[in-house]
PDB file of C-alpha atoms in Angstrom:
ATOM      1  CA  MET A   1      17.852 -36.466 -95.488  1.00  0.00           C
ATOM      2  CA  ILE A   2      15.619 -37.153 -92.493  1.00  0.00           C
ATOM      3  CA  ARG A   3      18.584 -38.374 -90.489  1.00  0.00           C
ATOM      4  CA  THR A   4      20.536 -35.188 -91.285  1.00  0.00           C
ATOM      5  CA  PHE A   5      17.576 -33.054 -90.224  1.00  0.00           C
ATOM      6  CA  PHE A   6      17.151 -35.069 -87.028  1.00  0.00           C
ATOM      7  CA  LEU A   7      20.848 -34.755 -86.150  1.00  0.00           C
ATOM      8  CA  ALA A   8      20.796 -31.005 -86.833  1.00  0.00           C
ATOM      9  CA  ALA A   9      17.733 -30.579 -84.639  1.00  0.00           C
ATOM     10  CA  LEU A  10      19.306 -32.685 -81.905  1.00  0.00           C
ATOM     11  CA  PHE A  11      22.513 -30.658 -82.065  1.00  0.00           C
ATOM     12  CA  GLY A  12      20.502 -27.427 -81.867  1.00  0.00           C
ATOM     13  CA  PHE A  13      18.659 -28.706 -78.807  1.00  0.00           C
ATOM     14  CA  PHE A  14      21.876 -29.608 -76.998  1.00  0.00           C
ATOM     15  CA  ALA A  15      23.473 -26.287 -77.920  1.00  0.00           C
ATOM     16  CA  PHE A  16      20.435 -24.472 -76.511  1.00  0.00           C
ATOM     17  CA  ALA A  17      20.476 -26.615 -73.374  1.00  0.00           C
ATOM     18  CA  ALA A  18      24.165 -25.853 -72.838  1.00  0.00           C
ATOM     19  CA  MET A  19      23.515 -22.112 -73.192  1.00  0.00           C
ATOM     20  CA  ALA A  20      20.596 -22.318 -70.768  1.00  0.00           C
ATOM     21  CA  GLN A  21      22.807 -23.959 -68.148  1.00  0.00           C
ATOM     22  CA  GLU A  22      25.267 -21.060 -68.402  1.00  0.00           C
ATOM     23  CA  LYS A  23      22.678 -18.609 -67.036  1.00  0.00           C
ATOM     24  CA  SER A  24      23.755 -16.842 -63.877  1.00  0.00           C
ATOM     25  CA  ASP A  25      21.998 -17.095 -60.545  1.00  0.00           C
ATOM     26  CA  ASP A  26      20.849 -13.481 -61.028  1.00  0.00           C
ATOM     27  CA  VAL A  27      17.775 -14.791 -62.859  1.00  0.00           C
ATOM     28  CA  PRO A  28      16.637 -17.859 -60.881  1.00  0.00           C
ATOM     29  CA  TYR A  29      13.081 -17.702 -62.261  1.00  0.00           C
ATOM     30  CA  ARG A  30      14.386 -18.985 -65.613  1.00  0.00           C
ATOM     31  CA  GLN A  31      15.395 -22.143 -63.848  1.00  0.00           C
ATOM     32  CA  ASP A  32      11.960 -22.676 -62.326  1.00  0.00           C
ATOM     33  CA  SER A  33       9.397 -24.530 -64.396  1.00  0.00           C
ATOM     34  CA  GLY A  34       6.711 -23.288 -62.013  1.00  0.00           C
ATOM     35  CA  LEU A  35       6.537 -19.982 -63.865  1.00  0.00           C
ATOM     36  CA  ILE A  36       5.889 -21.805 -67.122  1.00  0.00           C
ATOM     37  CA  THR A  37       3.031 -23.666 -65.461  1.00  0.00           C
ATOM     38  CA  ALA A  38       1.752 -20.408 -63.966  1.00  0.00           C
ATOM     39  CA  GLU A  39       1.834 -18.769 -67.413  1.00  0.00           C
ATOM     40  CA  TYR A  40      -0.359 -21.553 -68.728  1.00  0.00           C
ATOM     41  CA  TYR A  41      -2.874 -21.138 -65.902  1.00  0.00           C
ATOM     42  CA  LEU A  42      -2.918 -17.354 -66.332  1.00  0.00           C
ATOM     43  CA  ALA A  43      -3.398 -17.648 -70.095  1.00  0.00           C
ATOM     44  CA  THR A  44      -6.309 -20.057 -69.633  1.00  0.00           C
ATOM     45  CA  GLY A  45      -8.041 -18.044 -66.907  1.00  0.00           C
ATOM     46  CA  LYS A  46      -7.234 -20.477 -64.089  1.00  0.00           C
ATOM     47  CA  TYR A  47      -6.103 -17.776 -61.685  1.00  0.00           C
ATOM     48  CA  THR A  48      -6.542 -19.713 -58.435  1.00  0.00           C
ATOM     49  CA  GLN A  49      -4.391 -22.557 -59.746  1.00  0.00           C
ATOM     50  CA  ALA A  50      -1.806 -20.013 -60.908  1.00  0.00           C
ATOM     51  CA  LEU A  51      -1.664 -18.558 -57.395  1.00  0.00           C
ATOM     52  CA  GLN A  52      -0.961 -21.995 -55.937  1.00  0.00           C
ATOM     53  CA  VAL A  53       1.915 -22.622 -58.345  1.00  0.00           C
ATOM     54  CA  ILE A  54       3.338 -19.122 -57.913  1.00  0.00           C
ATOM     55  CA  GLY A  55       3.350 -19.606 -54.145  1.00  0.00           C
ATOM     56  CA  GLY A  56       5.778 -22.490 -54.591  1.00  0.00           C
ATOM     57  CA  VAL A  57       7.945 -20.470 -56.971  1.00  0.00           C
ATOM     58  CA  MET A  58       8.116 -17.625 -54.459  1.00  0.00           C
ATOM     59  CA  LYS A  59       9.226 -19.986 -51.700  1.00  0.00           C
ATOM     60  CA  ARG A  60      12.092 -21.161 -53.903  1.00  0.00           C
ATOM     61  CA  HIS A  61      12.882 -17.717 -55.382  1.00  0.00           C
ATOM     62  CA  PRO A  62      11.595 -14.970 -53.047  1.00  0.00           C
ATOM     63  CA  ARG A  63      13.273 -12.232 -55.119  1.00  0.00           C
ATOM     64  CA  SER A  64      11.722 -13.196 -58.459  1.00  0.00           C
ATOM     65  CA  ALA A  65      10.130 -10.069 -59.924  1.00  0.00           C
ATOM     66  CA  ASP A  66       8.349 -12.240 -62.488  1.00  0.00           C
ATOM     67  CA  ALA A  67       6.692 -14.263 -59.726  1.00  0.00           C
ATOM     68  CA  TYR A  68       5.383 -11.075 -58.106  1.00  0.00           C
ATOM     69  CA  VAL A  69       4.077  -9.802 -61.450  1.00  0.00           C
ATOM     70  CA  TYR A  70       2.353 -13.103 -62.208  1.00  0.00           C
ATOM     71  CA  ARG A  71       0.794 -13.220 -58.762  1.00  0.00           C
ATOM     72  CA  GLY A  72      -0.288  -9.596 -59.085  1.00  0.00           C
ATOM     73  CA  TYR A  73      -1.867 -10.324 -62.436  1.00  0.00           C
ATOM     74  CA  ALA A  74      -3.776 -13.284 -60.969  1.00  0.00           C
ATOM     75  CA  TYR A  75      -4.998 -11.151 -58.069  1.00  0.00           C
ATOM     76  CA  GLU A  76      -6.032  -8.402 -60.466  1.00  0.00           C
ATOM     77  CA  LYS A  77      -8.036 -10.839 -62.572  1.00  0.00           C
ATOM     78  CA  LEU A  78      -9.668 -12.198 -59.410  1.00  0.00           C
ATOM     79  CA  GLY A  79     -10.679  -8.646 -58.480  1.00  0.00           C
ATOM     80  CA  ASP A  80      -8.263  -8.050 -55.595  1.00  0.00           C
ATOM     81  CA  VAL A  81      -6.747  -4.768 -56.766  1.00  0.00           C
ATOM     82  CA  GLN A  82      -5.009  -4.040 -53.445  1.00  0.00           C
ATOM     83  CA  LYS A  83      -3.031  -7.279 -53.514  1.00  0.00           C
ATOM     84  CA  ALA A  84      -2.298  -6.814 -57.216  1.00  0.00           C
ATOM     85  CA  MET A  85      -0.955  -3.307 -56.606  1.00  0.00           C
ATOM     86  CA  ALA A  86       1.191  -4.531 -53.695  1.00  0.00           C
ATOM     87  CA  ASP A  87       2.692  -7.287 -55.838  1.00  0.00           C
ATOM     88  CA  TYR A  88       3.415  -4.979 -58.774  1.00  0.00           C
ATOM     89  CA  LYS A  89       5.132  -2.558 -56.386  1.00  0.00           C
ATOM     90  CA  ALA A  90       7.146  -5.417 -54.863  1.00  0.00           C
ATOM     91  CA  ALA A  91       8.257  -6.479 -58.352  1.00  0.00           C
ATOM     92  CA  LEU A  92       9.365  -2.920 -59.103  1.00  0.00           C
ATOM     93  CA  ASN A  93      11.305  -2.789 -55.829  1.00  0.00           C
ATOM     94  CA  ILE A  94      13.171  -5.913 -56.940  1.00  0.00           C
ATOM     95  CA  ASP A  95      13.571  -4.826 -60.574  1.00  0.00           C
ATOM     96  CA  PRO A  96      12.602  -1.213 -61.419  1.00  0.00           C
ATOM     97  CA  SER A  97      13.101  -1.934 -65.129  1.00  0.00           C
ATOM     98  CA  HIS A  98      10.624  -4.828 -65.247  1.00  0.00           C
ATOM     99  CA  LEU A  99       8.428  -3.969 -68.224  1.00  0.00           C
ATOM    100  CA  GLY A 100       5.486  -6.112 -67.125  1.00  0.00           C
ATOM    101  CA  ALA A 101       5.397  -4.645 -63.624  1.00  0.00           C
ATOM    102  CA  ASN A 102       5.541  -1.102 -65.018  1.00  0.00           C
ATOM    103  CA  ARG A 103       2.816  -1.871 -67.566  1.00  0.00           C
ATOM    104  CA  TYR A 104       0.411  -3.616 -65.196  1.00  0.00           C
ATOM    105  CA  ILE A 105       0.729  -1.125 -62.342  1.00  0.00           C
ATOM    106  CA  ALA A 106       0.063   1.652 -64.855  1.00  0.00           C
ATOM    107  CA  GLY A 107      -3.050  -0.202 -65.992  1.00  0.00           C
ATOM    108  CA  LEU A 108      -4.313  -0.165 -62.415  1.00  0.00           C
ATOM    109  CA  TYR A 109      -3.566   3.545 -62.189  1.00  0.00           C
ATOM    110  CA  VAL A 110      -5.655   4.126 -65.329  1.00  0.00           C
ATOM    111  CA  GLN A 111      -8.520   2.084 -63.840  1.00  0.00           C
ATOM    112  CA  GLN A 112      -8.360   4.199 -60.692  1.00  0.00           C
ATOM    113  CA  GLY A 113      -8.408   7.438 -62.688  1.00  0.00           C
ATOM    114  CA  GLU A 114      -4.781   8.224 -61.798  1.00  0.00           C
ATOM    115  CA  ARG A 115      -3.690   9.117 -65.328  1.00  0.00           C
ATOM    116  CA  ALA A 116      -0.730  11.185 -64.097  1.00  0.00           C
ATOM    117  CA  LEU A 117       0.709   8.147 -62.294  1.00  0.00           C
ATOM    118  CA  ALA A 118       0.032   5.971 -65.349  1.00  0.00           C
ATOM    119  CA  PHE A 119       1.856   8.519 -67.489  1.00  0.00           C
ATOM    120  CA  GLU A 120       4.849   8.360 -65.113  1.00  0.00           C
ATOM    121  CA  GLN A 121       4.979   4.592 -65.680  1.00  0.00           C
ATOM    122  CA  LEU A 122       4.720   5.184 -69.425  1.00  0.00           C
ATOM    123  CA  GLN A 123       7.755   7.461 -69.205  1.00  0.00           C
ATOM    124  CA  ALA A 124       9.609   4.769 -67.254  1.00  0.00           C
ATOM    125  CA  ILE A 125       8.753   2.207 -69.940  1.00  0.00           C
ATOM    126  CA  ARG A 126       9.975   4.589 -72.657  1.00  0.00           C
ATOM    127  CA  ALA A 127      13.274   4.998 -70.800  1.00  0.00           C
ATOM    128  CA  ILE A 128      13.641   1.230 -70.365  1.00  0.00           C
ATOM    129  CA  CYS A 129      12.888   0.554 -74.032  1.00  0.00           C
ATOM    130  CA  ALA A 130      15.348   3.304 -75.031  1.00  0.00           C
ATOM    131  CA  GLY A 131      13.760   4.098 -78.370  1.00  0.00           C
ATOM    132  CA  MET A 132      13.151   0.482 -79.351  1.00  0.00           C
ATOM    133  CA  GLU A 133       9.615  -0.668 -80.005  1.00  0.00           C
ATOM    134  CA  CYS A 134       8.059  -2.241 -76.908  1.00  0.00           C
ATOM    135  CA  SER A 135       4.583  -3.739 -76.890  1.00  0.00           C
ATOM    136  CA  GLU A 136       4.164  -2.587 -73.272  1.00  0.00           C
ATOM    137  CA  GLU A 137       4.652   1.024 -74.355  1.00  0.00           C
ATOM    138  CA  THR A 138       2.141   0.748 -77.187  1.00  0.00           C
ATOM    139  CA  GLU A 139      -0.447  -1.048 -75.022  1.00  0.00           C
ATOM    140  CA  LEU A 140      -0.140   1.490 -72.226  1.00  0.00           C
ATOM    141  CA  GLN A 141      -0.245   4.489 -74.564  1.00  0.00           C
ATOM    142  CA  ASN A 142      -3.461   3.113 -76.102  1.00  0.00           C
ATOM    143  CA  LEU A 143      -4.940   2.503 -72.649  1.00  0.00           C
ATOM    144  CA  ILE A 144      -4.146   6.057 -71.511  1.00  0.00           C
ATOM    145  CA  ASN A 145      -5.523   7.501 -74.751  1.00  0.00           C
ATOM    146  CA  GLN A 146      -8.765   5.558 -74.352  1.00  0.00           C
ATOM    147  CA  ALA A 147      -9.087   6.819 -70.778  1.00  0.00           C
ATOM    148  CA  LYS A 148      -8.904  10.389 -72.128  1.00  0.00           C
ATOM    149  CA  LYS A 149     -11.915   9.880 -74.399  1.00  0.00           C
ATOM    150  CA  PRO A 150     -15.267  10.898 -72.960  1.00  0.00           C
ATOM    151  CA  ALA A 151     -17.743   8.092 -72.423  1.00  0.00           C
ATOM    152  CA  SER A 152     -20.227   7.777 -75.270  1.00  0.00           C
ATOM    153  CA  PRO A 153     -23.925   8.186 -74.365  1.00  0.00           C
TER     154      PRO A 153
END
Protein backbone atom coordinates (compact mmCIF):
# COMPACT_ATOMS: atom_id res chain seq x y z
CA MET A 1 0.00 0.00 0.00
CA ILE A 2 2.73 2.45 0.98
CA ARG A 3 4.80 1.44 -2.02
CA THR A 4 1.84 2.03 -4.36
CA PHE A 5 1.25 5.46 -2.83
CA PHE A 6 4.95 6.32 -3.10
CA LEU A 7 5.09 5.25 -6.76
CA ALA A 8 1.94 7.24 -7.57
CA ALA A 9 3.37 10.32 -5.88
CA LEU A 10 6.67 9.86 -7.69
CA PHE A 11 4.90 9.49 -11.02
CA GLY A 12 2.86 12.64 -10.31
CA PHE A 13 6.04 14.56 -9.52
CA PHE A 14 7.72 13.52 -12.76
CA ALA A 15 4.60 14.29 -14.78
CA PHE A 16 4.49 17.77 -13.22
CA ALA A 17 8.21 18.28 -13.84
CA ALA A 18 7.79 17.29 -17.49
CA MET A 19 4.92 19.76 -17.90
CA ALA A 20 6.95 22.51 -16.24
CA GLN A 21 9.80 21.97 -18.70
CA GLU A 22 7.39 22.46 -21.61
CA LYS A 23 6.76 26.09 -20.62
CA SER A 24 7.63 28.59 -23.31
CA ASP A 25 10.25 31.29 -23.00
CA ASP A 26 7.41 33.85 -22.89
CA VAL A 27 7.28 33.41 -19.11
CA PRO A 28 10.93 33.21 -17.97
CA TYR A 29 10.09 34.21 -14.38
CA ARG A 30 8.58 30.74 -13.83
CA GLN A 31 12.00 29.31 -14.46
CA ASP A 32 13.67 31.56 -11.90
CA SER A 33 13.73 30.38 -8.31
CA GLY A 34 14.68 33.91 -7.27
CA LEU A 35 11.05 34.98 -7.38
CA ILE A 36 10.12 32.18 -5.00
CA THR A 37 12.80 33.38 -2.60
CA ALA A 38 11.60 36.97 -3.04
CA GLU A 39 8.02 35.89 -2.26
CA TYR A 40 9.24 34.40 0.99
CA TYR A 41 11.09 37.59 1.96
CA LEU A 42 8.09 39.75 1.04
CA ALA A 43 5.71 37.53 3.01
CA THR A 44 7.95 37.70 6.09
CA GLY A 45 8.53 41.46 5.93
CA LYS A 46 12.17 41.22 4.86
CA TYR A 47 11.85 43.83 2.13
CA THR A 48 15.52 44.77 1.82
CA GLN A 49 16.49 41.13 1.31
CA ALA A 50 13.69 40.79 -1.25
CA LEU A 51 15.09 43.76 -3.18
CA GLN A 52 18.52 42.11 -3.33
CA VAL A 53 17.09 38.87 -4.71
CA ILE A 54 14.80 40.66 -7.17
CA GLY A 55 17.77 42.61 -8.50
CA GLY A 56 19.35 39.34 -9.58
CA VAL A 57 16.10 38.13 -11.15
CA MET A 58 15.81 41.36 -13.12
CA LYS A 59 19.35 40.99 -14.46
CA ARG A 60 18.46 37.52 -15.75
CA HIS A 61 14.91 38.43 -16.89
CA PRO A 62 14.67 42.20 -17.50
CA ARG A 63 11.15 41.88 -18.97
CA SER A 64 9.62 40.01 -16.03
CA ALA A 65 6.47 41.88 -15.00
CA ASP A 66 6.36 39.83 -11.80
CA ALA A 67 9.84 41.02 -10.83
CA TYR A 68 8.78 44.65 -11.27
CA VAL A 69 5.63 44.08 -9.21
CA TYR A 70 7.57 42.37 -6.43
CA ARG A 71 10.17 45.12 -6.38
CA GLY A 72 7.43 47.75 -6.39
CA TYR A 73 5.72 46.04 -3.49
CA ALA A 74 8.98 45.98 -1.52
CA TYR A 75 9.56 49.67 -2.22
CA GLU A 76 6.00 50.47 -1.20
CA LYS A 77 6.41 48.63 2.09
CA LEU A 78 9.69 50.46 2.69
CA GLY A 79 7.87 53.77 2.15
CA ASP A 80 9.30 54.71 -1.26
CA VAL A 81 6.03 55.35 -3.10
CA GLN A 82 7.71 56.96 -6.13
CA LYS A 83 9.84 53.91 -6.86
CA ALA A 84 6.88 51.62 -6.20
CA MET A 85 4.71 53.55 -8.65
CA ALA A 86 7.47 53.49 -11.29
CA ASP A 87 7.84 49.72 -10.94
CA TYR A 88 4.10 49.07 -11.11
CA LYS A 89 3.92 51.20 -14.26
CA ALA A 90 6.88 49.33 -15.76
CA ALA A 91 5.13 46.02 -15.05
CA LEU A 92 2.00 47.28 -16.78
CA ASN A 93 4.05 48.39 -19.79
CA ILE A 94 5.38 44.84 -20.05
CA ASP A 95 2.05 43.14 -19.31
CA PRO A 96 -1.06 45.40 -19.21
CA SER A 97 -3.16 42.46 -17.98
CA HIS A 98 -1.01 41.76 -14.92
CA LEU A 99 -3.55 41.58 -12.10
CA GLY A 100 -1.06 42.32 -9.33
CA ALA A 101 0.34 45.40 -11.05
CA ASN A 102 -3.17 46.73 -11.69
CA ARG A 103 -4.21 46.04 -8.09
CA TYR A 104 -1.15 47.52 -6.40
CA ILE A 105 -0.96 50.67 -8.53
CA ALA A 106 -4.65 51.24 -7.80
CA GLY A 107 -3.91 50.89 -4.09
CA LEU A 108 -1.35 53.68 -4.39
CA TYR A 109 -3.90 55.81 -6.24
CA VAL A 110 -6.36 55.30 -3.37
CA GLN A 111 -3.67 56.29 -0.84
CA GLN A 112 -2.99 59.45 -2.84
CA GLY A 113 -6.69 60.33 -2.99
CA GLU A 114 -6.88 59.60 -6.73
CA ARG A 115 -10.05 57.51 -6.57
CA ALA A 116 -10.87 58.12 -10.24
CA LEU A 117 -7.54 56.58 -11.30
CA ALA A 118 -8.07 53.69 -8.87
CA PHE A 119 -11.51 53.13 -10.38
CA GLU A 120 -9.94 53.01 -13.87
CA GLN A 121 -7.65 50.22 -12.64
CA LEU A 122 -10.67 48.46 -11.13
CA GLN A 123 -12.35 48.56 -14.54
CA ALA A 124 -9.19 47.13 -16.11
CA ILE A 125 -9.18 44.31 -13.55
CA ARG A 126 -12.85 43.59 -14.27
CA ALA A 127 -12.07 43.36 -17.99
CA ILE A 128 -9.11 41.06 -17.36
CA CYS A 129 -11.13 38.79 -15.07
CA ALA A 130 -13.96 38.73 -17.64
CA GLY A 131 -16.74 38.00 -15.20
CA MET A 132 -14.80 35.41 -13.21
CA GLU A 133 -14.20 36.01 -9.53
CA CYS A 134 -10.81 37.63 -8.91
CA SER A 135 -9.50 38.38 -5.44
CA GLU A 136 -7.77 41.49 -6.83
CA GLU A 137 -11.13 42.89 -7.91
CA THR A 138 -12.74 42.23 -4.53
CA GLU A 139 -9.77 43.66 -2.59
CA LEU A 140 -9.66 46.80 -4.70
CA GLN A 141 -13.42 47.34 -4.59
CA ASN A 142 -13.29 47.11 -0.78
CA LEU A 143 -10.35 49.52 -0.66
CA ILE A 144 -12.15 52.07 -2.85
CA ASN A 145 -15.34 51.70 -0.82
CA GLN A 146 -13.46 52.29 2.43
CA ALA A 147 -11.85 55.39 0.94
CA LYS A 148 -15.35 56.76 0.25
CA LYS A 149 -16.36 56.53 3.91
CA PRO A 150 -15.86 59.67 5.96
CA ALA A 151 -13.32 59.42 8.75
CA SER A 152 -14.91 58.71 12.11
CA PRO A 153 -14.32 61.31 14.86
